[in-house]
Every structure is written in C-alpha cells, then in structure tokens.
mmCIF file of C-alpha atoms in Angstrom:
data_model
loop_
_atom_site.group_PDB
_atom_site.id
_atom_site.type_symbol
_atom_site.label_atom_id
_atom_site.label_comp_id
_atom_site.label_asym_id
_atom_site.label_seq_id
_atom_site.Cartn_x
_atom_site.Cartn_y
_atom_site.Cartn_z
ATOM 1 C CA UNK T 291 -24.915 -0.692 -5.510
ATOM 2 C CA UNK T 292 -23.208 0.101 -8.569
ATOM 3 C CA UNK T 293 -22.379 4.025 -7.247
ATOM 4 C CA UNK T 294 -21.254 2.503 -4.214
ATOM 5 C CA UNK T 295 -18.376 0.392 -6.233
ATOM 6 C CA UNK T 296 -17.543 3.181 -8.242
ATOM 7 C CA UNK T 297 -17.113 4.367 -5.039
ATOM 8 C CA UNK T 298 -15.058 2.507 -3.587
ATOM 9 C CA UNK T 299 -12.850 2.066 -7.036
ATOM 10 C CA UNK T 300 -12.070 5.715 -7.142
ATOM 11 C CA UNK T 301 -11.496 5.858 -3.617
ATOM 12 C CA UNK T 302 -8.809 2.735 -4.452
ATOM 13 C CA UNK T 303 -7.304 4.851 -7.304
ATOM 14 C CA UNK T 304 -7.090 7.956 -5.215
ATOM 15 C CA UNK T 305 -5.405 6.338 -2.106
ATOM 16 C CA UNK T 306 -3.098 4.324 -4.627
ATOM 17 C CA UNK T 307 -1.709 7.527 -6.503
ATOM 18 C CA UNK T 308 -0.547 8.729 -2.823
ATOM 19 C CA UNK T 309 0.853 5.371 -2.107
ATOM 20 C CA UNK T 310 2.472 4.592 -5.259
ATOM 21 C CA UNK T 311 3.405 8.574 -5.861
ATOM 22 C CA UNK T 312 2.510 8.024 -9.178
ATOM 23 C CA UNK T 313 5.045 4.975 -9.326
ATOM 24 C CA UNK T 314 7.691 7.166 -8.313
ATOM 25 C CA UNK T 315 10.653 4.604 -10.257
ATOM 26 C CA UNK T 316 9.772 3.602 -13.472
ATOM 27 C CA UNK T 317 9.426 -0.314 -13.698
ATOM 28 C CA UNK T 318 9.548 -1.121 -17.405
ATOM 29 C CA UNK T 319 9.421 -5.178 -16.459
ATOM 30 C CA UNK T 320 6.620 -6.899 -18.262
ATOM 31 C CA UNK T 321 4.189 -7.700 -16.269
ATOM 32 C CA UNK T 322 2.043 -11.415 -16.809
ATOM 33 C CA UNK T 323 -1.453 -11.168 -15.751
ATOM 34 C CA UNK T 324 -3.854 -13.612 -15.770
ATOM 35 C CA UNK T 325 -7.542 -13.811 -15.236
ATOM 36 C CA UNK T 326 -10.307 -15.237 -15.882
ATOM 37 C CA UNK T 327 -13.314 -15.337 -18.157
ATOM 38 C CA UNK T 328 -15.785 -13.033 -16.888
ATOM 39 C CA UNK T 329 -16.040 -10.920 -14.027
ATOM 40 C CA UNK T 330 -12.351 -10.700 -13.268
ATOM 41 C CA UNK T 331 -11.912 -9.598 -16.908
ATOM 42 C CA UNK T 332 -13.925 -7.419 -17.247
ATOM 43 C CA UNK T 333 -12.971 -5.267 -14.190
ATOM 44 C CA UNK T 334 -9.364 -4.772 -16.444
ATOM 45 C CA UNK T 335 -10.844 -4.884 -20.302
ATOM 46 C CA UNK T 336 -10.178 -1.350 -20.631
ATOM 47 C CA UNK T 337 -6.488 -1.607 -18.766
ATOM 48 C CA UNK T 338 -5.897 -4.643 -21.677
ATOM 49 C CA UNK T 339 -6.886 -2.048 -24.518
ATOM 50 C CA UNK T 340 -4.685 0.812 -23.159
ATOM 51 C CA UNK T 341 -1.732 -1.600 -22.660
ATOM 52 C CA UNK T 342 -2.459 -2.993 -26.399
ATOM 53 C CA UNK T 343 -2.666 0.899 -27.533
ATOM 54 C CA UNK T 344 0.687 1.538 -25.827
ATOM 55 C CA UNK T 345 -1.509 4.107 -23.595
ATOM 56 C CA UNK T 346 -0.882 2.535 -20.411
ATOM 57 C CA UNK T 347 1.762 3.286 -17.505
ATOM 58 C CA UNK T 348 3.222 -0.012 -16.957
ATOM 59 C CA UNK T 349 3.806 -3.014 -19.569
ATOM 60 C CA UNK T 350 1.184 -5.859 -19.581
ATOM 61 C CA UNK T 351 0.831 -9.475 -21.277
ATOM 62 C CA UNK T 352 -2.326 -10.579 -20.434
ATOM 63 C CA UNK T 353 -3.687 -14.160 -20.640
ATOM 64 C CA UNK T 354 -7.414 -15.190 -20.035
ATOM 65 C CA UNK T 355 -8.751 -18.607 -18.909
ATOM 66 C CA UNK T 356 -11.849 -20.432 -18.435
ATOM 67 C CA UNK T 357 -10.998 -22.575 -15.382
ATOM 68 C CA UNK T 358 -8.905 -21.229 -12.723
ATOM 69 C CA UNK T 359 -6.930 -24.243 -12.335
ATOM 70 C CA UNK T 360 -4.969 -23.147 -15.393
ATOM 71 C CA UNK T 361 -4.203 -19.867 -13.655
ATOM 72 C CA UNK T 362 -3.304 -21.217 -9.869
ATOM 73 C CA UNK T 363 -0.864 -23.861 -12.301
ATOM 74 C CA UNK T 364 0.462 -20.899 -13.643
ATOM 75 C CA UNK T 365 1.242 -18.771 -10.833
ATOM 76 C CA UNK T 366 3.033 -22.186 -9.323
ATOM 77 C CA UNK T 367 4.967 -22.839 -12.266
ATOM 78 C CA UNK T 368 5.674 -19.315 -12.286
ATOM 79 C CA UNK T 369 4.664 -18.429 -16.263
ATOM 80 C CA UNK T 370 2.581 -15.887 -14.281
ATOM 81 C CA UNK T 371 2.995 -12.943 -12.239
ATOM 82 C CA UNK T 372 -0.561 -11.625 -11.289
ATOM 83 C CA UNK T 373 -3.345 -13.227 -11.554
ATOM 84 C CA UNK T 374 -6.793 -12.428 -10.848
ATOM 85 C CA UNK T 375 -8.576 -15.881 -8.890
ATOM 86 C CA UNK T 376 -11.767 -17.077 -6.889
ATOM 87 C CA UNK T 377 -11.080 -15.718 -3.353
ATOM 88 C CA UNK T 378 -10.507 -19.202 -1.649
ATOM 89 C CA UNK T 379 -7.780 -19.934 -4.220
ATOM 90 C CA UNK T 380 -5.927 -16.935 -3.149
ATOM 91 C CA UNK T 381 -5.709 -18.714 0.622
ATOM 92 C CA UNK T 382 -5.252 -21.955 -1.150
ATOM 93 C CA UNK T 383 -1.956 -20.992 -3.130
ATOM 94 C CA UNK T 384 -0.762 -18.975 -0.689
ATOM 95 C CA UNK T 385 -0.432 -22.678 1.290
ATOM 96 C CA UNK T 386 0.589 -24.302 -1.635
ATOM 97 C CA UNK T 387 3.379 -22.318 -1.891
ATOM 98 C CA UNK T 388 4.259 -21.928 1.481
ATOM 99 C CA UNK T 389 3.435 -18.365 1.838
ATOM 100 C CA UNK T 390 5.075 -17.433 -1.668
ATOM 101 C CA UNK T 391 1.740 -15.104 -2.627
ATOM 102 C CA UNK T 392 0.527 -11.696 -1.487
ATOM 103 C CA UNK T 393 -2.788 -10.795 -2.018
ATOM 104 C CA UNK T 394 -2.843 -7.203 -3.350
ATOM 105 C CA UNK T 395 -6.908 -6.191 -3.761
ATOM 106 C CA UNK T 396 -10.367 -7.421 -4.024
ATOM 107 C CA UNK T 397 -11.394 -7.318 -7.622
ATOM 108 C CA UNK T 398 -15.184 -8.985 -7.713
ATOM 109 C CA UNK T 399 -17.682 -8.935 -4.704
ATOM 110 C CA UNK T 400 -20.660 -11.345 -4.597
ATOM 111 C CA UNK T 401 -21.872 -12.176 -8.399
ATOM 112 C CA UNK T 402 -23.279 -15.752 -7.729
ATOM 113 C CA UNK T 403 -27.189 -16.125 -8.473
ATOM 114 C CA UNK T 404 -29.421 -19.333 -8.457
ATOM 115 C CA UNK T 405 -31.074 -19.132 -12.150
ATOM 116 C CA UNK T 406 -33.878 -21.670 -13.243
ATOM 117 C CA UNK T 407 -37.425 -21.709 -14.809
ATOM 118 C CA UNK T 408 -38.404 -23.740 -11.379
ATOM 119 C CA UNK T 409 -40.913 -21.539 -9.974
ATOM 120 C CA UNK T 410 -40.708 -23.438 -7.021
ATOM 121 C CA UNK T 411 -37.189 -23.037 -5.978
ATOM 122 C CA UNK T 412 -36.617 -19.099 -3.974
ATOM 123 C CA UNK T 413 -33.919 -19.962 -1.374
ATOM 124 C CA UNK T 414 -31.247 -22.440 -0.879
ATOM 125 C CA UNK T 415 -33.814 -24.763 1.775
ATOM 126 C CA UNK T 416 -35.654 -25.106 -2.020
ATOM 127 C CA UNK T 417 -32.337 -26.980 -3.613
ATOM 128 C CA UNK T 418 -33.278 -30.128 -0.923
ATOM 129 C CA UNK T 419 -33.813 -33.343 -3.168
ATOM 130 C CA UNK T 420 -32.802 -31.454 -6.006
ATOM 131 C CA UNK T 421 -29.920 -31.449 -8.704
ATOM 132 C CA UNK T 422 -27.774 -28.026 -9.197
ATOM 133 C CA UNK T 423 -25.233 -27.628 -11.848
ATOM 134 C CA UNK T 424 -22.504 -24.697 -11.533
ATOM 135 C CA UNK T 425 -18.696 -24.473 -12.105
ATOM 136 C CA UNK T 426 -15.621 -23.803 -9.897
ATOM 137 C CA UNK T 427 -15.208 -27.422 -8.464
ATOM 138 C CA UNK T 428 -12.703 -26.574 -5.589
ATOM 139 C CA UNK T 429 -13.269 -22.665 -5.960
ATOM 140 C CA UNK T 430 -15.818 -20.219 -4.548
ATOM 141 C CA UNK T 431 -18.388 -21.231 -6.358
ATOM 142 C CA UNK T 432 -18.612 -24.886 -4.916
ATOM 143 C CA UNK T 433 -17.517 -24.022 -1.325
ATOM 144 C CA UNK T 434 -19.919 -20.647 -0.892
ATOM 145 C CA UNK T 435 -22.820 -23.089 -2.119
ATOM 146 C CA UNK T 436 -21.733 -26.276 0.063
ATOM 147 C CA UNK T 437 -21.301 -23.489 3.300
ATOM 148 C CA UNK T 438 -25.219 -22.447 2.140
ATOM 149 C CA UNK T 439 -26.885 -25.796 1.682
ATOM 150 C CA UNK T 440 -25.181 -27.101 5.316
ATOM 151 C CA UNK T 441 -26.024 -24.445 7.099
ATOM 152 C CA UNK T 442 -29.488 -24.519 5.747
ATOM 153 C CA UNK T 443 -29.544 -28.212 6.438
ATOM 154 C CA UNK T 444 -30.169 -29.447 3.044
ATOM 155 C CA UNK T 445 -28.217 -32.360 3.040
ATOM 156 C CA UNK T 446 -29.901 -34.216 -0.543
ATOM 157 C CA UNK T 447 -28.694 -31.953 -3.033
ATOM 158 C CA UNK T 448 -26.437 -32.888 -6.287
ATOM 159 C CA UNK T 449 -23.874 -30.774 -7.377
ATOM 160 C CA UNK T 450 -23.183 -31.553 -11.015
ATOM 161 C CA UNK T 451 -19.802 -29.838 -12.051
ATOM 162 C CA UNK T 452 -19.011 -28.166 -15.469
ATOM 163 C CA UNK T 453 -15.712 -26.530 -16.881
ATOM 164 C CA UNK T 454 -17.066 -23.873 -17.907
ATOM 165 C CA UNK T 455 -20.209 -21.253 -17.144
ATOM 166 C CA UNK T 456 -21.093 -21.237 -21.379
ATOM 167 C CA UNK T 457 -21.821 -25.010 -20.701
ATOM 168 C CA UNK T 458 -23.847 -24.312 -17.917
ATOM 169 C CA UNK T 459 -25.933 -21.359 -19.553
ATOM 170 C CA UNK T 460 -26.361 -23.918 -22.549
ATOM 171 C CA UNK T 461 -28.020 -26.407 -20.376
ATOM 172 C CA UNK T 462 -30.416 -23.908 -18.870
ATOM 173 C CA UNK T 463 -31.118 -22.885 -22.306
ATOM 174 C CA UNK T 464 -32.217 -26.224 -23.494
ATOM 175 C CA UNK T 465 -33.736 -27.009 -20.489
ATOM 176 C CA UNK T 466 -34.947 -24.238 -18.767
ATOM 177 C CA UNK T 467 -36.353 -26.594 -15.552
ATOM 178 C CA UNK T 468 -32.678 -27.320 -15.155
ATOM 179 C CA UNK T 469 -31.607 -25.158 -11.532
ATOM 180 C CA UNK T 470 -27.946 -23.996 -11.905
ATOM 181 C CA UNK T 471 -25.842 -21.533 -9.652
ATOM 182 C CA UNK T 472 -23.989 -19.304 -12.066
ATOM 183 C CA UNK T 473 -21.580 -15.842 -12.147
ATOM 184 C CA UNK T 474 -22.498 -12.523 -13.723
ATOM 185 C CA UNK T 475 -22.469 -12.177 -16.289
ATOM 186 C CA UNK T 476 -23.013 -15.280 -17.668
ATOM 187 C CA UNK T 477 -26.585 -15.081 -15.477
ATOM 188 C CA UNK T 478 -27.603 -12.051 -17.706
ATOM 189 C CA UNK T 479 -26.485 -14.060 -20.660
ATOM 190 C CA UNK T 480 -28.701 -17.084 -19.778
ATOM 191 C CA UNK T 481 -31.814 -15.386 -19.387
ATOM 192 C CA UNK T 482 -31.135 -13.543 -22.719
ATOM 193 C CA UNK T 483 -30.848 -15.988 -24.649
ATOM 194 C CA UNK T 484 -34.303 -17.898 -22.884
ATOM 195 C CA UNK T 485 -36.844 -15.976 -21.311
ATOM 196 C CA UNK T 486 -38.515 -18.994 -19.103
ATOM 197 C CA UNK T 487 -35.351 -18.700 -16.860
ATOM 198 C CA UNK T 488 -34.331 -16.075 -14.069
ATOM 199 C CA UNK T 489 -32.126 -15.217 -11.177
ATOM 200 C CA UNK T 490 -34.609 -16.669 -7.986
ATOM 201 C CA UNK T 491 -31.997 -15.240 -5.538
ATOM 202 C CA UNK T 492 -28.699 -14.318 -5.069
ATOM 203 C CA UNK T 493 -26.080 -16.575 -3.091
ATOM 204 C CA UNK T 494 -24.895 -13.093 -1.312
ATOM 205 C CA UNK T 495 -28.149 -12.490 0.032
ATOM 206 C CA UNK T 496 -27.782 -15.540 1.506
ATOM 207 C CA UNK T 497 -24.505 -15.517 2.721
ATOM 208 C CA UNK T 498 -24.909 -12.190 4.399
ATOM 209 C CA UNK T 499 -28.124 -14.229 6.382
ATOM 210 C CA UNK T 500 -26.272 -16.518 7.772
ATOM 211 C CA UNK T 501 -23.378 -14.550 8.632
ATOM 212 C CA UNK T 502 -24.579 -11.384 10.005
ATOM 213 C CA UNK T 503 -24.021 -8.983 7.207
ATOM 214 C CA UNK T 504 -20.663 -10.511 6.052
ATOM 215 C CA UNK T 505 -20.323 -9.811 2.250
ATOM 216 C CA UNK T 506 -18.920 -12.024 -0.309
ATOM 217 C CA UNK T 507 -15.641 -11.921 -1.560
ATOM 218 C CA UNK T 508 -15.732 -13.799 -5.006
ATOM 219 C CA UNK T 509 -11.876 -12.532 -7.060
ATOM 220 C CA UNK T 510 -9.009 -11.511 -4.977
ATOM 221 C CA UNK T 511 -5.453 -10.248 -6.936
ATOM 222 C CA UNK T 512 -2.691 -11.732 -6.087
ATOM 223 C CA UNK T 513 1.253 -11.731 -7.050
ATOM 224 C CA UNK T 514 4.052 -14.099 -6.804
ATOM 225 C CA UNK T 515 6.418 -12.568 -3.710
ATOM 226 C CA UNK T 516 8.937 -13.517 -6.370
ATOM 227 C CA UNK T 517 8.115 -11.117 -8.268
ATOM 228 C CA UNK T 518 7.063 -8.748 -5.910
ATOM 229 C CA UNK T 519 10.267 -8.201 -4.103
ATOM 230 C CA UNK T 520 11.957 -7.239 -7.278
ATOM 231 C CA UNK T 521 9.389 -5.398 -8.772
ATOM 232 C CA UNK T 522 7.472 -3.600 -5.949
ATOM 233 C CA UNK T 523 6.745 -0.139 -8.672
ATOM 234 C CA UNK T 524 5.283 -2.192 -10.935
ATOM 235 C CA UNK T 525 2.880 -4.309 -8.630
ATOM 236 C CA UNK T 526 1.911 -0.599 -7.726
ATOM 237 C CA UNK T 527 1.367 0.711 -10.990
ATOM 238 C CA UNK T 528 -0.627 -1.881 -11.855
ATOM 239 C CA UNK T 529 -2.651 -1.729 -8.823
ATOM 240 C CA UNK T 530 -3.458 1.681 -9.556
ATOM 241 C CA UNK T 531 -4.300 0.817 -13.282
ATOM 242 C CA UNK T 532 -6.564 -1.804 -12.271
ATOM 243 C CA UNK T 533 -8.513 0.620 -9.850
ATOM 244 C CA UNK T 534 -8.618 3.131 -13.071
ATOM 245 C CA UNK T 535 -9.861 0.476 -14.650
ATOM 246 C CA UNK T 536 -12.523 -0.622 -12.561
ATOM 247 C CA UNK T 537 -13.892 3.135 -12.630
ATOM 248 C CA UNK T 538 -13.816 2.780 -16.401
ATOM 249 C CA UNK T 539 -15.652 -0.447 -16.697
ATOM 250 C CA UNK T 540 -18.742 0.832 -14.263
ATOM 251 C CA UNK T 541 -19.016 3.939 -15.658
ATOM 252 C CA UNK T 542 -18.233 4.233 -19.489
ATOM 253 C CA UNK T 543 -21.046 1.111 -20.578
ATOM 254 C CA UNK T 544 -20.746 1.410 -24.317
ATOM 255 C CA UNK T 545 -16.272 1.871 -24.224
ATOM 256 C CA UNK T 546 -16.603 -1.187 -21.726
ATOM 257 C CA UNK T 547 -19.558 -3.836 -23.849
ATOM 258 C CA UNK T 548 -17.519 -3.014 -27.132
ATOM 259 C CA UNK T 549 -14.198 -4.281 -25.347
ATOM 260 C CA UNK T 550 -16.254 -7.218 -23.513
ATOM 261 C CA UNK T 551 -17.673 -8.220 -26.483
ATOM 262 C CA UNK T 552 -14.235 -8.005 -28.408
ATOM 263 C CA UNK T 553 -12.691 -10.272 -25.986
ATOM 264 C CA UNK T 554 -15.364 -12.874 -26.519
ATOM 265 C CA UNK T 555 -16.446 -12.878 -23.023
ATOM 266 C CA UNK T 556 -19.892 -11.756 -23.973
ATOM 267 C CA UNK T 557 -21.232 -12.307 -27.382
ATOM 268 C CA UNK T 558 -23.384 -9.002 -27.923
ATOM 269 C CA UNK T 559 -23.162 -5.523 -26.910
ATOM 270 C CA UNK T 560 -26.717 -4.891 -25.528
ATOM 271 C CA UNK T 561 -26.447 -8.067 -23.231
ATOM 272 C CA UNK T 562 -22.710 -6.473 -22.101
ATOM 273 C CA UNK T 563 -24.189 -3.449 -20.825
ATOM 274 C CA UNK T 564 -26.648 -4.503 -19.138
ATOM 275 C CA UNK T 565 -24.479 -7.528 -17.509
ATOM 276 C CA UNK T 566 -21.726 -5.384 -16.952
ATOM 277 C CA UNK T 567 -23.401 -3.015 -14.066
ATOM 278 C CA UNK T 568 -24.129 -6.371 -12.357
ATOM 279 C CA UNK T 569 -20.940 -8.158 -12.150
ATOM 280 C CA UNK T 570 -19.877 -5.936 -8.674
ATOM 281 C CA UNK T 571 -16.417 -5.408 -10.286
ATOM 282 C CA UNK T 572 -14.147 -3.335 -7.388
ATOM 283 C CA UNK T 573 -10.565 -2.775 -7.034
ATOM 284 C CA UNK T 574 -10.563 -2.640 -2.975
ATOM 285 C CA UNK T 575 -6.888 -2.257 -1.824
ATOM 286 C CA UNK T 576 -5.332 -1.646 1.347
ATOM 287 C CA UNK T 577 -7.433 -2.399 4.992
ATOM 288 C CA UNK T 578 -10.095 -3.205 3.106
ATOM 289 C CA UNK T 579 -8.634 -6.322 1.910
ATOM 290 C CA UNK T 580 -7.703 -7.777 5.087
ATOM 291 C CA UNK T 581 -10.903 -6.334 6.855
ATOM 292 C CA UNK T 582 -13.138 -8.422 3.969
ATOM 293 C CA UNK T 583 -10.837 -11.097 2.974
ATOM 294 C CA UNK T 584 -9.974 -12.632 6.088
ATOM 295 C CA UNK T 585 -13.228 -12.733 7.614
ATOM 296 C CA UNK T 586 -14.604 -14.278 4.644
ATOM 297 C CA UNK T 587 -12.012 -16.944 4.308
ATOM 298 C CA UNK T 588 -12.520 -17.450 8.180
ATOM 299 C CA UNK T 589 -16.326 -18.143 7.172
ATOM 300 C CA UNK T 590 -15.019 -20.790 5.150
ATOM 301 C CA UNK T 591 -12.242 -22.717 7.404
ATOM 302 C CA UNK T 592 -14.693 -23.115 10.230
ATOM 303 C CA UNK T 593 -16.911 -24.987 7.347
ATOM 304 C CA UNK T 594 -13.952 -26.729 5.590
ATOM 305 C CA UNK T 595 -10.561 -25.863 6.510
ATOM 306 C CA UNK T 596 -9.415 -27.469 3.173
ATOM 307 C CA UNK T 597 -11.324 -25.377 1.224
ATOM 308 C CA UNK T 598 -8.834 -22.165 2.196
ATOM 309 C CA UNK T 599 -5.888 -24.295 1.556
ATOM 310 C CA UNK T 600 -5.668 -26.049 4.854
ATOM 311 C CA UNK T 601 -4.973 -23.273 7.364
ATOM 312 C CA UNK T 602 -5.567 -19.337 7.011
ATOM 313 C CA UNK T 603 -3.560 -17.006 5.702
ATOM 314 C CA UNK T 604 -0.869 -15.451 8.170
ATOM 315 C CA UNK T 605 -0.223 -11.558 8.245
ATOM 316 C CA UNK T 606 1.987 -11.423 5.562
ATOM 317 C CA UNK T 607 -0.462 -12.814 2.877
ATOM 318 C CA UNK T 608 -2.113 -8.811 2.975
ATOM 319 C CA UNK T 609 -0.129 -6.527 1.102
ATOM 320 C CA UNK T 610 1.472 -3.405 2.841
ATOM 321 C CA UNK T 611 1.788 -1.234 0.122
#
C-alpha cells in the first residue's frame, strides 16, 4: 500500500510539472490554506516547513483545525482559499455555495478503523445493540459508518459524537471496552498509549464489500472559484507542492515525525513514524479525481442525498487544470 501512494504522489507531481510548466507566471498572491488535524496535515507538514523556511515556490499561510466546520465556515466567509476537508464536505460546499468550489485533488484515501478492547466486535454486523463513539458529525466519518451499519442491517447502534479524535482516544484509554471508529493516526496513537485496545477492522475493507471494490475517499482539496479565476498559477503551484509533499511525508519518516510532532498533531516521534505510513496520504489530481470522487459521493446520495449537500456535484466541480 504505502509504495503504491508514493506511487501515485509522484505520478501527481510528475503530470503536474507538465501541466503547470513549472508555474509558467509567477503568482506571488498569498495563498490561505486550511486543514485539518491529522491526516490532511500531515500529507503538507513538510510543504508548511519549506513555506516557513522561505524554501517553497509559492507563498502559504496555513491554518489548522480540529473540526471541519471551522474550515467549511471559512471557505464560506471567504478568510480561506484552500482548504483541505472530509470528502462529503467538498460536495456539500460546493451546494452551499452554489457551485462557488472546485475540487482540485484527493489528499487522504480510506484511514477509518473500528478500535476497541471488545474481543467480540470484528465487523460492522458486531456494532448491533452496541454504543460507538467517533467524530465528524455531518462529515465522512458519520455518513461512511451510517452507509455501513444500514447496509449491514444493524439498525440498534448509538453513535455518540465528539469534537475531537484526542477525546475519543482518551475515552478508549480509560476504558478500553469502549468501541470507537477513529482516523489514522489518532488509531496508532490510541493503542500506544493502551495496549488492551486495537484496530478490529478497517471501515475501507468494508466499504469496498459492499460496493464492489469502490475505495474510500476520506480528504478532497478544494478552492474558492473566487480565487481560482484570478489566481489559476498559484492553485497550480500549490498543487504541485502538495504532491511534492505527499512524496516527502511517505518516504522521508524521521524529516516527516519531527515536523508532525512539532505541529502537535502527534505527541512523540516513534508513534509518528509508525502512524504516518498508515494514514494513506495521496495527492491524486486530474481523472483520478473525478473517476474516485464522484463515484464515491454517488455511494453516498443513493444512501442520503443530504449527506453530499443535497444533489451531486455537476461537471464543473472537477478541476481542468
């Protein structure tokens, strides 16, 4: 797995330094990127420390959140240009704002597990009668789960919301017969920090069950058309920075846990690296967006059309290049 997104990363940054030519004009405009704590982040911790060193092509401010209702309120209100959110939030704005969002790559593929000290939960038909705790209320997290238990036909399970995955790892670690559905690398953090817990199986492994081999698309990039129309160079250049990026973070470990652990998204450097190969980080651009994207989204407006925003995404939502 983790060859195959390093793969696909360098493929991204390949195909982008044709496309972009290298960002052919020069786009000093700062650019406001958001993202949030975890995965998302880490795919561009080592873009953050090049654009803090002065080292990087374009010009960056870059703002992290726990919840990604703080980012989505951002990219309405416009104190955002880019912003790195769950993948049915992408669809979601992009309806909220009446098409005013382009979603430019895929930055995090399936990183959802079911973790517990329950030996007797191994699949989602295990959660009936039971209580799960998770985060995301209204994001990927809540819908992929709600798509698993109905299709499963568990119909008796409470979901038990928290802001943040820290809270949820704390539970787990006072409790560890507590069942939770948490994100890399916050999973690898968990189990660290109490060995009667574990991963009992992965939501993608699931999803791809039900659905034929369809993966999971957990972050998606996207950028304010605003924005975009003026400052088309820079969207590239950062594009392409994001896939260098993404090469960096899966295959320089120690460079990558030091700048993890620096931005406080993991709190030791041993856990990092061994999180960090697990969190499916990717910077898929171009066809491979809409190819992934919209069938995933699809998955989720036959369940729920309200939890893509109320209708799919038209053509324009995929970005050209």
């Amino acid at each position: 797995m983790k060859n195959k997104i390093i793969a696909a990363a360098l493929s991204a940054v390949i195909s982008l330094g044709l496309m972009a030519g290298c960002a052919s004009k020069k786009d000093d405009t700062v650019v406001r990127v958001g993202s949030l704590k975890g995965p998302t982040t880490i795919g561009i911790v080592n873009l953050m420390d090049k654009a803090s060193k002065g080292e990087a092509k374009g010009k960056y401010e870059f703002a992290m959140s726990a919840a990604p209702d703080e980012i989505t309120a951002k990219i309405v209100s416009g104190d955002l240009d880019i912003a790195l959110v769950p993948a049915n939030l992408a669809s979601v704005l992009y309806n909220k704002t009446q098409g005013g969002v382009t979603a430019i790559d895929i930055n995090t593929l399936g990183v959802l597990y079911c973790v517990t000290g329950d030996s007797s939960i191994s699949s989602v038909k295990d959660l009936a009668g039971k209580k799960v705790i998770t985060t995301g209320q209204g994001a990927t997290p809540e819908y992929s789960l709600r798509y698993l238990l109905d299709q499963n036909g568990v119909t008796d399970c409470e979901i038990e919301f928290k802001s943040e995955s820290t809270e949820v790892a704390a539970v787990l670690t006072e409790d560890p017969m507590q069942i939770a559905v948490l994100p890399q690398p916050f999973v690898t953090v968990a189990c660290a920090q109490n060995e009667a817990i574990a991963p009992v199986f992965a939501l993608e492994d699931e999803w791809q069950t039900l659905t034929n081999g369809l993966g999971m698309v957990t972050g998606v990039t996207i950028v304010r058309n605003d924005f975009l129309k003026d400052h088309k160079e820079a969207v590239k250049t950062f594009i392409e920075e994001h896939g260098e990026s993404v090469v960096a973070a899966n295959s320089d470990l120690d460079k990558t846990a030091s700048l993890v652990v620096a931005s406080e998204i993991i709190g030791k450097e041993p856990i990092a690296k061994k999180a960090i190969p697990l969190c499916n980080v990717v910077c898929m651009t171009g066809d491979s967006v809409k190819n992934n994207l919209a069938a995933y989204l699809e998955v989720l407006y036959n369940y729920d059309p309200k939890s893509v925003g109320g209708n799919l995404p038209g053509e324009d939502f995929y970005f050209k290049g």
